[in-house]
Every structure is written in C-alpha cells, then in structure tokens.
Coordinates of C-alpha atoms and ligand atoms in Angstrom, one line a residue:
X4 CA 0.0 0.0 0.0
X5 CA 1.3 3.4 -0.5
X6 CA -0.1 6.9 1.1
X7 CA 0.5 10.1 -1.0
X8 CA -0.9 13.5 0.2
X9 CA -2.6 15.0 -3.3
X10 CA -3.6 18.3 -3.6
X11 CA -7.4 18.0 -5.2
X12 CA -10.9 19.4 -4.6
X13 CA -12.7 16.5 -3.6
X14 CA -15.6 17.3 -6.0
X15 CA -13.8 16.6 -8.6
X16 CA -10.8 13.7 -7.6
X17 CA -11.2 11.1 -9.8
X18 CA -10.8 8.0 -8.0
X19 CA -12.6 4.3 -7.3
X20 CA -13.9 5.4 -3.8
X21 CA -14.2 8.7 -2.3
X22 CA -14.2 8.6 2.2
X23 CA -16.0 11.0 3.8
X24 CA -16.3 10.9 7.6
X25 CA -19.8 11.7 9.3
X26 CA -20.7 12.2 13.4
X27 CA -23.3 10.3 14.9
X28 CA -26.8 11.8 14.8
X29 CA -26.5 15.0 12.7
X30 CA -30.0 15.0 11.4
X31 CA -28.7 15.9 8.2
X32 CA -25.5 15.9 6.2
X33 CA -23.1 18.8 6.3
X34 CA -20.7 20.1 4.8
X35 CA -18.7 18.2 1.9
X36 CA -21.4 15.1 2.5
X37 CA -24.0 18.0 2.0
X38 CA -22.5 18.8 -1.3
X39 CA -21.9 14.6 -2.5
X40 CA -25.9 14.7 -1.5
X41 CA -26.7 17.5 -3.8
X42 CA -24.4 16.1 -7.2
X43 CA -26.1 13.4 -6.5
X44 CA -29.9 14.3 -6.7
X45 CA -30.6 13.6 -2.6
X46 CA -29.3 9.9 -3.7
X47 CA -26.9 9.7 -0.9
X48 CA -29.2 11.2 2.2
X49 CA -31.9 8.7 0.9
X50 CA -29.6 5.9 0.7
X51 CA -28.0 6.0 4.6
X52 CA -32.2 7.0 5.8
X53 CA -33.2 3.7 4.2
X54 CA -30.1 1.4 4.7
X55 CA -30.6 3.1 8.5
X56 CA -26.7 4.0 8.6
X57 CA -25.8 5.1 12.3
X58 CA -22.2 6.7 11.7
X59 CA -21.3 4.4 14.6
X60 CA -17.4 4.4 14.8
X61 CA -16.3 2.4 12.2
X62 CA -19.5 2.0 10.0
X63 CA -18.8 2.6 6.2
X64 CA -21.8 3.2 3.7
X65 CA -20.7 2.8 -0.1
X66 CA -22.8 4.2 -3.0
X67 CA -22.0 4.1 -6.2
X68 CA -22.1 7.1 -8.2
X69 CA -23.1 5.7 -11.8
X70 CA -21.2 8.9 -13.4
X71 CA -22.7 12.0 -11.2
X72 CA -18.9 12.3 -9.8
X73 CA -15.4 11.7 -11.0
X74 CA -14.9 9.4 -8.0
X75 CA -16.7 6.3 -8.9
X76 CA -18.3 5.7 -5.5
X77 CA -18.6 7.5 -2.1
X78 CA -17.9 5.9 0.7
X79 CA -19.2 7.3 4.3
X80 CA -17.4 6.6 7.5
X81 CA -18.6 6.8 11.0
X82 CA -17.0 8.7 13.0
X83 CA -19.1 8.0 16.1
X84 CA -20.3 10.8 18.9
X85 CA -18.5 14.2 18.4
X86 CA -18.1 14.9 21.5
X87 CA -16.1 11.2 22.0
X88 CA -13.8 11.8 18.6
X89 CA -9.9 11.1 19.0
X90 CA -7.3 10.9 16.9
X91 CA -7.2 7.2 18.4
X92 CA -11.0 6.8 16.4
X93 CA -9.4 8.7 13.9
X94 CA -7.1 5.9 13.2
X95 CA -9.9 3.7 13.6
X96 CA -12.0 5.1 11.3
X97 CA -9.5 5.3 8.2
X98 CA -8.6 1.3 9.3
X99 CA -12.3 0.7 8.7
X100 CA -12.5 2.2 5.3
X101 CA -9.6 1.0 3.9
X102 CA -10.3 -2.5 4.6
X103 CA -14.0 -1.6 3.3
X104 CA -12.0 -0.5 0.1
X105 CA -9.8 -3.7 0.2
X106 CA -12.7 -5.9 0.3
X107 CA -14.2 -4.6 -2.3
X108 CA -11.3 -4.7 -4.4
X109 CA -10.9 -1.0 -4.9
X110 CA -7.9 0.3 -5.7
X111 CA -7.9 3.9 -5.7
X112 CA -8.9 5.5 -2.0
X113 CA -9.0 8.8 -1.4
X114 CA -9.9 10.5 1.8
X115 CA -11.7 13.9 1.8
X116 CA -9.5 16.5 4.1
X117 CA -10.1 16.6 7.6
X118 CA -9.7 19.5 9.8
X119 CA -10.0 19.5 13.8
X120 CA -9.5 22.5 15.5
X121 CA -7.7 21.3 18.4
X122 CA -5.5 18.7 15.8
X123 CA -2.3 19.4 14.1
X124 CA -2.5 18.6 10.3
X125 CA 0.3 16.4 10.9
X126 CA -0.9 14.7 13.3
X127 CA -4.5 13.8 11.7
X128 CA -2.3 12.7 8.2
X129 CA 0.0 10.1 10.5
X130 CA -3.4 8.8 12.5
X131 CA -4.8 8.5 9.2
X132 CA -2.0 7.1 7.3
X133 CA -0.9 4.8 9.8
X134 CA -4.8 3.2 10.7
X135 CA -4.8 2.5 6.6
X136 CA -1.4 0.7 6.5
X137 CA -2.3 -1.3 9.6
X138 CA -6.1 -2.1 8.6
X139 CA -5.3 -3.6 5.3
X140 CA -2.1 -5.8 6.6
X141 CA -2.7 -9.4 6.0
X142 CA -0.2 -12.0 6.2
X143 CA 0.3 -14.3 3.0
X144 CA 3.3 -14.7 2.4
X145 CA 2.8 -18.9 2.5
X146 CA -0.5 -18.4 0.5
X147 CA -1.1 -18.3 -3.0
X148 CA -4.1 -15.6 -3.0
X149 CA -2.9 -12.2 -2.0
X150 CA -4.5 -9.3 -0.6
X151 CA -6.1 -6.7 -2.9
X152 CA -3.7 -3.3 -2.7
X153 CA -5.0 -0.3 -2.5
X154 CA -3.5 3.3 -2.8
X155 CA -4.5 5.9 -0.6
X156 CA -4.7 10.0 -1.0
X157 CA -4.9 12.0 1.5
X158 CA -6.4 15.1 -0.1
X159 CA -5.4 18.7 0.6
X160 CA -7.0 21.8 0.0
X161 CA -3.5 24.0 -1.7
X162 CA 0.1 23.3 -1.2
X163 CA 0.4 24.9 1.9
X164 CA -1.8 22.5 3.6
X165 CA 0.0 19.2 1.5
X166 CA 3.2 20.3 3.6
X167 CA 1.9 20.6 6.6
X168 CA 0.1 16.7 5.9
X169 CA 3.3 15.2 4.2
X170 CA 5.3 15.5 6.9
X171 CA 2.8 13.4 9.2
X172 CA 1.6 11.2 6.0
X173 CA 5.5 9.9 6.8
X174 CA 5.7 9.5 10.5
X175 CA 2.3 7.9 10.2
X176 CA 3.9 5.1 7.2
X177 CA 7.4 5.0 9.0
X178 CA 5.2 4.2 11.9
X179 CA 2.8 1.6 10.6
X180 CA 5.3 -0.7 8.5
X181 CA 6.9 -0.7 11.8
X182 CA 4.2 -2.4 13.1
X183 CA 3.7 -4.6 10.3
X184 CA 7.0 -5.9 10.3
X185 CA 7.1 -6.8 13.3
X186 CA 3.6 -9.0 12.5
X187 CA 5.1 -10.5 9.9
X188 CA 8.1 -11.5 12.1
X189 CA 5.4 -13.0 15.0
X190 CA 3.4 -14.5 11.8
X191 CA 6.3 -16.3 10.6
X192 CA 6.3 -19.9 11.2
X193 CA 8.6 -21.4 13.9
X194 CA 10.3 -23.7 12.0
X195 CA 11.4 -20.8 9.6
X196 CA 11.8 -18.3 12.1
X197 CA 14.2 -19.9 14.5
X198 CA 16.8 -17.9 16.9
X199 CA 19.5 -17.8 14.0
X200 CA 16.9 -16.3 11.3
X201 CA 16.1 -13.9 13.8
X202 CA 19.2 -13.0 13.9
X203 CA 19.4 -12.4 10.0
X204 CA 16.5 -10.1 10.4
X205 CA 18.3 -8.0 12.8
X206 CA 21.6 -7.8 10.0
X207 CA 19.1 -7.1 7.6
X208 CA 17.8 -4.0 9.2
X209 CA 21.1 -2.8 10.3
X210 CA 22.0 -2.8 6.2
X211 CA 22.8 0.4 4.5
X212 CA 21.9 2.4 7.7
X213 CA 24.3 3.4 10.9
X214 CA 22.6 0.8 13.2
X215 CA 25.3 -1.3 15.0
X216 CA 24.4 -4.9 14.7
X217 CA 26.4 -7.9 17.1
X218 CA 25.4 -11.1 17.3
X219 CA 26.5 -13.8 20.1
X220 CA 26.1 -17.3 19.3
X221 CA 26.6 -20.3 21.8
X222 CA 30.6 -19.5 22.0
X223 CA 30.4 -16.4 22.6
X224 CA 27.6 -16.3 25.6
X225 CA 29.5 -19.3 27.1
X226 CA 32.6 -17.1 27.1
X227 CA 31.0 -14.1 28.4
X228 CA 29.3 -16.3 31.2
X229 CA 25.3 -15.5 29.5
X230 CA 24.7 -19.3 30.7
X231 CA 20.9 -18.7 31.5
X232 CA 20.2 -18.0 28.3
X233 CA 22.4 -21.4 27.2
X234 CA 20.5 -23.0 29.8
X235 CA 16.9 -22.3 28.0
X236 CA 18.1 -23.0 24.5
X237 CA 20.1 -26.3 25.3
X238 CA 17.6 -28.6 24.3
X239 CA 17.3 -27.2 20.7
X240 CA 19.2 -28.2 17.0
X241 CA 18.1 -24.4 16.5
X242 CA 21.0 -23.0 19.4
X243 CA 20.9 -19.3 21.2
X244 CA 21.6 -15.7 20.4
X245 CA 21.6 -12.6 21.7
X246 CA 21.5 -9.9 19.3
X247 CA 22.9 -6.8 20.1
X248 CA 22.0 -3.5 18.3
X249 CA 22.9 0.0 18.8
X250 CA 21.2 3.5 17.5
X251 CA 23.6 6.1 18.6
X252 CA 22.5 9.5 16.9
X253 CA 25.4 12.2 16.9
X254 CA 24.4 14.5 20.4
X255 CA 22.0 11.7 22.4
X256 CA 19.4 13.3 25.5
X257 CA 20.1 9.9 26.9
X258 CA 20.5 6.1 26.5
X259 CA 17.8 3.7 27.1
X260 CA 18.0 0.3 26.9
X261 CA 15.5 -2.5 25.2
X262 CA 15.1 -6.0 25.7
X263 CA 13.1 -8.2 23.8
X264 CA 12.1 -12.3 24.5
X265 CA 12.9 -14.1 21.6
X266 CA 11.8 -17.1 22.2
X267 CA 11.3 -18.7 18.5
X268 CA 8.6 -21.7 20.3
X269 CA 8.1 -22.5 23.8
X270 CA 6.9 -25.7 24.4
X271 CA 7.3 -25.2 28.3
X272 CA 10.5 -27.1 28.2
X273 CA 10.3 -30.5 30.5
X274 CA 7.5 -28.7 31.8
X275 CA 5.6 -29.4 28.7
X276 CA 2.6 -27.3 27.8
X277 CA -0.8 -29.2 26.7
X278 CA -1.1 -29.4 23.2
X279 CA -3.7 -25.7 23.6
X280 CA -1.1 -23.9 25.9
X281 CA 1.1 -24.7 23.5
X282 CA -0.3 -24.2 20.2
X283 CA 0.3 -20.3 19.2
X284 CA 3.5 -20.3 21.1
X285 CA 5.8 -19.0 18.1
X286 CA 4.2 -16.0 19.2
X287 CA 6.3 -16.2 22.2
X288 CA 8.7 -13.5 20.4
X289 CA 7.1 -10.9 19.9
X290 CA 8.7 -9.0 22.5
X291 CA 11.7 -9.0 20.3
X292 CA 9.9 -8.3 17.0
X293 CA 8.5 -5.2 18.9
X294 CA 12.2 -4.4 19.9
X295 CA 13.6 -5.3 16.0
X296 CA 11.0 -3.2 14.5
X297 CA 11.5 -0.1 16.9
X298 CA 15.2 -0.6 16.3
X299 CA 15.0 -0.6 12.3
X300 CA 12.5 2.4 12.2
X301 CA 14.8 4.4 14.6
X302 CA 16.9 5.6 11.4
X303 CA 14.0 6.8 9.4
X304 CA 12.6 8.6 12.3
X305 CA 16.1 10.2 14.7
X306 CA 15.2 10.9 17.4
X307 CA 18.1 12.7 19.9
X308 CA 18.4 9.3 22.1
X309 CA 20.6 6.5 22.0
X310 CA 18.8 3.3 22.1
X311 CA 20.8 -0.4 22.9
X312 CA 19.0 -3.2 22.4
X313 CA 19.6 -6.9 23.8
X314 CA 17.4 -9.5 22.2
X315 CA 17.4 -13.1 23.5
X316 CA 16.4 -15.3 20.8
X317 CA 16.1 -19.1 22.1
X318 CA 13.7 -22.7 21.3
X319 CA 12.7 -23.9 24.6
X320 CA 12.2 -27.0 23.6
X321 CA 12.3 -30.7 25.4
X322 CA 15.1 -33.6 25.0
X323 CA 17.6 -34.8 27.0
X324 CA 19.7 -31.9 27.2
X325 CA 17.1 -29.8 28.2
X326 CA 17.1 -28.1 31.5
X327 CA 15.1 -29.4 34.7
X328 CA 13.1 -28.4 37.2
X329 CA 15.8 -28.1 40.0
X330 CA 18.9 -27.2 38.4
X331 CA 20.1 -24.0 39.6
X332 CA 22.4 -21.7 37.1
X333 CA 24.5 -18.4 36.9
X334 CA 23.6 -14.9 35.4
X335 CA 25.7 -12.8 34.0
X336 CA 25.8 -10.6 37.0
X337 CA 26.8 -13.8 39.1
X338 CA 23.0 -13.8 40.7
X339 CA 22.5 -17.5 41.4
X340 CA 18.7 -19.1 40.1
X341 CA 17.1 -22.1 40.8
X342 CA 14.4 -23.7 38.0
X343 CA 11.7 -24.4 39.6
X344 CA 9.6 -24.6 36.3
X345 CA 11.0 -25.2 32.7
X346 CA 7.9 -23.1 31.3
X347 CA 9.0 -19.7 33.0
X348 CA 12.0 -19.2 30.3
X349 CA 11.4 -15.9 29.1
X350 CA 12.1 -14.2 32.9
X351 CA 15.4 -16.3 32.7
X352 CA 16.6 -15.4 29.5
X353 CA 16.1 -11.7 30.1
X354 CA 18.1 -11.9 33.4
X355 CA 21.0 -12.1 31.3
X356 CA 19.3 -9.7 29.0
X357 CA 18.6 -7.1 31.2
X358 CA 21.4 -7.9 33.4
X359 CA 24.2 -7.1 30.4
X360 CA 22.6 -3.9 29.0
X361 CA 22.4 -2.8 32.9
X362 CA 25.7 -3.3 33.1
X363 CA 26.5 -1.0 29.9
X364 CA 25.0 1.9 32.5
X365 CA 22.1 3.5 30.2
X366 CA 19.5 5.9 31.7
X367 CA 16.6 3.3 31.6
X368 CA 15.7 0.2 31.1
X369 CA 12.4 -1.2 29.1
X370 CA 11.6 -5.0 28.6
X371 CA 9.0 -6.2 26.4
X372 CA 7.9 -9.5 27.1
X373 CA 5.2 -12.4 26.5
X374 CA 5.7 -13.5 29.8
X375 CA 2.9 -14.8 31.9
X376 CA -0.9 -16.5 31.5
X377 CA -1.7 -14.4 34.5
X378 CA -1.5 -10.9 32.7
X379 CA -3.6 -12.0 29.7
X380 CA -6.3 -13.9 32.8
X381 CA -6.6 -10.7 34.0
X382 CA -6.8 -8.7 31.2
X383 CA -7.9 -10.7 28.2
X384 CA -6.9 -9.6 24.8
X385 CA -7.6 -5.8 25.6
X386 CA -4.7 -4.4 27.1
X387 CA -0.9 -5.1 28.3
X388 CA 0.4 -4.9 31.6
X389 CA 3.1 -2.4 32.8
X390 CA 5.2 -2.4 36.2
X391 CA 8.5 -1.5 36.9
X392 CA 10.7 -0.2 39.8
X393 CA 10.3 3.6 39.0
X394 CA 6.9 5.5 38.8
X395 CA 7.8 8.1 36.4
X396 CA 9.2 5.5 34.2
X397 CA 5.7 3.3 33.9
X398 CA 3.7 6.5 33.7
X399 CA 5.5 8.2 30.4
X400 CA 5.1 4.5 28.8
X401 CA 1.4 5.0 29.8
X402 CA 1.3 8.0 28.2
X403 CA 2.7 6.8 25.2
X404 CA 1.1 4.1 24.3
X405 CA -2.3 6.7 25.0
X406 CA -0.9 8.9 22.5
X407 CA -0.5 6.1 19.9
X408 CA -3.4 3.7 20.4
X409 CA -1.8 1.4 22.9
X410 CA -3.5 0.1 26.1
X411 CA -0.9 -0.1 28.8
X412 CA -2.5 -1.1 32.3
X413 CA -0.2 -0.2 35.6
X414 CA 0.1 -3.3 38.0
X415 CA 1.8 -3.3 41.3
X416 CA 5.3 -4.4 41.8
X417 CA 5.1 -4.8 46.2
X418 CA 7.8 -6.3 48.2
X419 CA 6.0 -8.9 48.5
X420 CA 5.9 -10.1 45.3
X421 CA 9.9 -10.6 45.5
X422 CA 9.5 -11.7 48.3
X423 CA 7.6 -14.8 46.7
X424 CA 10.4 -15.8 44.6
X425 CA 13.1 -16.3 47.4
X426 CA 15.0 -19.4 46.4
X427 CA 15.9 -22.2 49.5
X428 CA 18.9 -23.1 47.3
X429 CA 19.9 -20.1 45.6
X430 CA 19.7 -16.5 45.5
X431 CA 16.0 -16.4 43.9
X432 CA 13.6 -19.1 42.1
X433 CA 12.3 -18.4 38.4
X434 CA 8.6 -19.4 38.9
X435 CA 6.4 -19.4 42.4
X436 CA 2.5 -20.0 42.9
X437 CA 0.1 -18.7 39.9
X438 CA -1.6 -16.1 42.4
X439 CA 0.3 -12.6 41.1
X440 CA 2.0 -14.8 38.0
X441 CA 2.7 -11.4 36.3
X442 CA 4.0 -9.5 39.3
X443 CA 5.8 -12.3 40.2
X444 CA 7.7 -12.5 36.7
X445 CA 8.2 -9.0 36.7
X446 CA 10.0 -9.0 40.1
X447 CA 12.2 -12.0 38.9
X448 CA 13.3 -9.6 35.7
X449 CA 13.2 -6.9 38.1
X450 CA 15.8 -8.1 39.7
X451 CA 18.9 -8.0 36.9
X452 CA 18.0 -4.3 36.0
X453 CA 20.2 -3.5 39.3
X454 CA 20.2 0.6 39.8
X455 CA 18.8 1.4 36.5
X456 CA 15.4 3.0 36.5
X457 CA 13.2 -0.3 34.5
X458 CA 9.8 -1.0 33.6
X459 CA 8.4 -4.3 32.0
X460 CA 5.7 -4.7 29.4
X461 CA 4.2 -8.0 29.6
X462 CA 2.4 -8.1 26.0
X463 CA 1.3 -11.9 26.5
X464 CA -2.9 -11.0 26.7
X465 CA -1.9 -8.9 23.3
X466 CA 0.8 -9.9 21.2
X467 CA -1.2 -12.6 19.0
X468 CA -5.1 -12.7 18.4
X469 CA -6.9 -15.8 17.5
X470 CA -9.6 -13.8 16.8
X471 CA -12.5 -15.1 19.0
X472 CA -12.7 -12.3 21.3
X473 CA -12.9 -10.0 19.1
X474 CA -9.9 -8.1 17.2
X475 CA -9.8 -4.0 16.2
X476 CA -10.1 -2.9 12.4
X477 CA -6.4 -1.9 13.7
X478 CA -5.1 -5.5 15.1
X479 CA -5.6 -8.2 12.8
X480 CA -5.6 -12.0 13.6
X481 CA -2.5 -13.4 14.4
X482 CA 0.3 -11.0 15.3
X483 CA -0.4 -7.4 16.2
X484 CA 2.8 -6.0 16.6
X485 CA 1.4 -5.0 20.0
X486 CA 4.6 -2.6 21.7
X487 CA 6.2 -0.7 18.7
X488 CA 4.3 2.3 18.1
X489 CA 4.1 2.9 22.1
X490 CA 8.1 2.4 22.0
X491 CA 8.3 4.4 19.0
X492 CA 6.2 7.5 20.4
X493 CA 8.1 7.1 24.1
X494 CA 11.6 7.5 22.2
X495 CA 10.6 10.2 19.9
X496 CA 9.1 12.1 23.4
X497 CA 12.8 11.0 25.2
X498 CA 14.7 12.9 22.0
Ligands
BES153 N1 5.1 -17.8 26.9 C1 4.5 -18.1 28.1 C2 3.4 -17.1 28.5 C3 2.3 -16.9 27.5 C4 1.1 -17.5 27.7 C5 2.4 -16.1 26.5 C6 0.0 -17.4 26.9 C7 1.4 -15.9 25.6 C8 0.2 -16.5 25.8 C9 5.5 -18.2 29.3 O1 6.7 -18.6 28.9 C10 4.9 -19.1 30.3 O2 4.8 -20.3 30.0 N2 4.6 -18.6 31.5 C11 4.1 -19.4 32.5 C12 4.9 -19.1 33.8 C13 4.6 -20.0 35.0 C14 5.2 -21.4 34.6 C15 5.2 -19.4 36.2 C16 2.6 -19.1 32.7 O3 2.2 -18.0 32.5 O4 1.9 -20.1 32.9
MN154 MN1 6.9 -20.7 29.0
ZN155 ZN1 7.3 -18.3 27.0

C-alpha cells in the first residue's frame, strides 16, 4: 500500500472510492457530504435513511455514483459521537475504510481533508496514514491468494496545507510498516523463524543504515558467562543468540536500553505445555519483534536518544539436554537461580538480558515481554500490563502508548511479590504459585536491572489474536505488533 498527500478538490478527484467521515446523529449531512448529497440528486441522504446508517465508529456506507462524480463511488465513514472523537478513532475510522475498500477490491482511496480544531494537520495525516497501513495488513506470504492493494490520497485543499500533511503522511507510514514488520516476524512460522533467522533479520535491518548490529552465538555467551540464556536453549538443534543492536544518533538526551524475549517456540521445556497452551507459542517473540521493528525504524525517524538493544532469541524446547526443574544456574551478573519450572523461560533469558545492557549503564531500562498466562487472565486480549521499579518511568510509557493507540494497564510491583520468589537453594527461584503470576515474573526480571530506573511490558494478553474475542479494524488475527508504536512514540518524546 502506498499513502500520498494530493492536492485535489474533492468534487472533482477522480478516483474508485471517495471517504468521507460523518458524526453520529447530525440530522442531516453537512458540509462536503451535504455537497456529494446535492451532485447526487438527494441519492446519498436517501440511501443511509433507508439502509438506516448510524455513523457508529467504524460503520462505512458505499454508494455508487453511476457517473454524477469523477470518484466512482462515495464511501461514508462513522465517525461515532463528536463529543467522543480522538485521533485514536481517527485511526480507527481510516482502518475501517480502507479494509472496506480492500474488500471490495478498490484500488484507488481517497480520503476527503479533515480538519479539527484542536489537531495538528500532521498529526490527523499520521493517524490517518498509519490506521490504513495497519487495517489492510494481511499476512500471505505462505498463501497463493494475496491481498487486494490499495492506494490511498490524502487530499489537501492547496500546497500549503499538503506540507503541513506530508510530513505526518511519513511518520504515520514510518510508523505503521513498523508495526507490520514486526507482525510478519510473530506470523512467521517457527520452523522458519528460528533464533539464527532472527538474527538475519536484525543484519538485515542494520544494512545500509548506521545501526550497529552484534550477534552472540553459543561461543560467545559461554565465554561471556550468558549461561541462562544457554540453559533455555540447550535442548534445541536451532541454538541461542543474543543480538545486540545499537542507534547512537550524533548529540543523544540519553541512553535507554530495550530487551526483547525471543523465544522462537516454547513448548514449556520439560515442563511441557498441553497441546492448547502450546499451540500459538511461536508468538512467544514478539517482544523482540517489537524491539527489531522499533530498532529498524529508529533511522528513518532520529530521534536525539541512544537506544541499545539486547534481544534473547532461544527454542525452549524438550530432549535430554534440556534443562530441569531443580537445576540451579549463573547470570551474567553472578546472581544464582534455581528452575523451579521449565515453562518460565522468558524471565530467565532476560536476566541475562537485562542484566548485560544494565551493566553498559544506560538511563533506563524497558523489557518487552510475553511473559505470563496471568496478565492475559486478567486482562484478556484488551490491554498489556506495565510495572516496573520507578513510577515516572511506567507513567510516560502510559502516556505513550495513549498517545499512539496502545493500552498499557499499571500493576503493582510490592515487596511482597519478590519476596515470593526467594530461592531455599539459591539466590531467587524463576517461577512461584500462579496467584500474582505477572507480578511475580516481573520482580524476577526486576531483579537483573540493578540501579537502572526499568519497567516491564508483559504483552502476553496482546501480542497474538486468535480472533475469537474480538480483534480492532487496527489489530488483525495473528500478530499485532502489540509494543512498537508505544516504544516508537516514548523514544521520539525521550529525543
Ligand atoms: N510464553 C508463556 C506465557 C504466555 C502464555 C504467552 C500465553 C502468551 C500466551 C510463558 O513462557 C509461560 O509459559 N509462562 C508461565 C509461567 C509460569 C510457569 C510461572 C505461565 O504464564 O503459565
Ligand atoms: Mn513458557
Ligand atoms: Zn514463554
């Protein structure tokens, strides 16, 4: 899909399907629908009485125009209450029609120009761009029918007004194919995607740009004493890495540090998952798709931070080299842990994780994460969970992730809950009873950060929809790419 800002009276744009956004309850059409209504004989005012059209968020009426208009059809878009409208519905809304249009196998989209008073130009032409880049992403790369693509203009009044709209019409796409990436990443099988592809993906997006890329395979964690991490990956053919990257603009604010889990399947390890635990569980990396994506959009966007990123990319898988419930093993920082379940990997593979990029003294710390059942029991697919050990840290990710469409729910990180995971044997235990399961795993992680400031985002209830609950004309089925536009707005408000 590509998004262009055209400059073009809407009247007369000659294109497959025309959007024009409504409110809820206007009694009658205004403004540019007014003027559709009146090219069109009262047509389109009849049409939406009869067919009973709402302008409930999201709703999209199509007419066709049988010649009366250069744009071949008119499509109107909800918008909902106008008291309720945000440039969160915003995005919303412009999802909604260009699925509509990609449904109906339309190829040219263009949406009628928007103005809010309270809304930068900008910021309505990313919302905008961005909801039709994520509505219409569909994952087929192993299928042999592929989605319909459409082209969207976002039309401007004068040249004046197409400046103001380009320069958000590119955040907005910068923003979204983010996103997508990192679905395509989560949607990729397990077998292809495996801890070494991952890898490749990270080289990839380092290419032709000044990311810094590292990679550590077995040999070098070993020698660097990262044995947690060789611990959860010991039972695969496919072995460890952590993949290292580095966006270091010329005068940085600050540092801050992201980890990803990468853990390519999780079977649970001797622990073994039942067959529906375990069956979506390649999604159990899309922390580090969220931290690759954020990473390889970082050049395109610059913002004035330096961002390091560790990504632990391991198979838990089961065989006789697998480790057991019982065996105690090393971090990085020395911190002694006892497995007391196989299936509570990802808090052990980012205690090397976190524990290294602490130890490379940036200003904060941020972990993304399918860690526990518990968050997603508590939530369901509606929201992730945040916690952390400093307030102001958890609050701006809050913030962000409100600013770019992203639920992030505080959850409380007491004593107590580290408490919970003392160790008889050794200096803490990876896994306690289910009651606080995502506090629990948080305090675990919690734990490596040291000093530095760090919050965890356990996207687990997010990261993957199977679609019976319910997605958003934003998150598809299978991967969302849940984490990268609230990482993405956070680090461009940190710049
Ligand atoms: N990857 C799972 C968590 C998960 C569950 C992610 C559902 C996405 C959807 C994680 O490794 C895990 O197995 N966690 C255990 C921890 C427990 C053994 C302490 C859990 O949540 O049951
Ligand atoms: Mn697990
Ligand atoms: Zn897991």
């Amino acid at each position: 899909m590509t998004v262009r800002v055209t400059v073009a009276d809407p009247m007369v744009h000659r294109c497959d399907v025309l959007a024009v956004g409504v409110f809820a309850a206007p009694g009658r059409l205004e403004g540019l629908a007014a003027k559709l209504d009146q090219a069109l004989g009262g047509a389109l005012a009849r049409a939406l009485h009869d067919e009973k059209f709402t302008a409930e968020l999201g709703k999209v009426f199509v007419l066709h125009t049988l010649g009366k208009l250069p744009a071949a059809r008119v499509a109107i878009v909800g918008l909902g209450d106008r008291d309720a409208f945000t440039i969160d519905r915003l995005r919303l809304a412009a999802a909604s029609v260009a699925r509509a249009a990609q449904d109906r196998r339309l190829s040219r989209l263009a949406l009628a120009p928007l103005q809010h008073r309270d809304w930068e130009p900008a910021a309505i032409a990313a919302a905008r761009a961005e909801g039709a880049i994520l509505g219409t992403y569909a994952f087929t790369k192993y299928r042999k029918e592929k989605s319909h693509g459409v082209d969207v203009d976002l039309l401007a009044a004068n040249r004046a007004e197409a400046t103001a709209l380009e320069a958000g019409r590119r955040r907005g796409q910068v923003v979204a194919e983010a996103v997508n990436y990192a679905r395509d990443l989560v949607n990729e099988p397990p077998n292809v995607l495996t801890p070494d592809a991952l890898a490749g993906e990270a080289r990839r997006a380092a290419r032709g740009t000044k990311l810094k890329v590292q990679v550590w395979g077995p040999q070098d964690l070993k020698k660097r004493g990262l044995e947690v991490i060789l611990a959860v990956g010991g039972a695969s053919a496919h072995t460890p890495r952590l993949i290292l990257m580095d966006y270091a603009p010329a005068r940085p604010r600050r540092t801050i540090a992201l980890a990803g889990k990468g853990v390519t399947f999780d079977t649970g390890g001797v622990d073994l998952k039942t067959p529906e635990g375990m069956a979506t569980m390649k999604e159990d990396m899309s922390g580090a798709a969220a931290v690759l994506a954020t990473m390889r959009a970082l050049p395109l966007l610059q913002p004035a931070v330096r961002v390091t990123a560790a990504i632990a990319a391991v198979e838990n898988a089961v065989g006789s080299r697998a480790m057991r419930p019982g065996d105690v093993v090393t971090a990085v920082n020395g911190t002694t842990i006892e497995i007391t379940n196989t299936d509570a990997e990802g808090r052990l593979i980012l205690a090397d994780a976190v524990a290294h990029l602490a130890a490379g003294g940036p200003d904060e710390i941020i972990d993304l994460a399918t860690l526990t059942g518990a968050a997603s029991v508590a939530l369901g697919p509606y929201a992730a969970a945040v916690m952390g050990s400093d307030q102001g840290l958890v609050d701006r990710l809050i913030g962000a992730g409100a600013r770019a469409g992203e639920r992030l729910v505080p959850f409380p990180l007491y004593e107590e809950y580290r408490r919970a995971m003392r160790s008889d044997i050794a200096d803490i235990k990876n896994a306690a009873s289910r009651h606080g399961g995502a506090q629990k795993g948080a305090a675990f992680i919690g734990e490596f950060a040291g000093k530095v400031p760090w919050a965890h985002v356990d996207i687990a209830p997010v990261a993957f929809l199977d679609g019976e609950e319910g997605t958003s004309p934003v998150l598809p089925r299978g991967g969302t790419g849940f984490g990268v536009r609230t990482l993405l707005e956070y680090l461009a408000g940190r710049g």
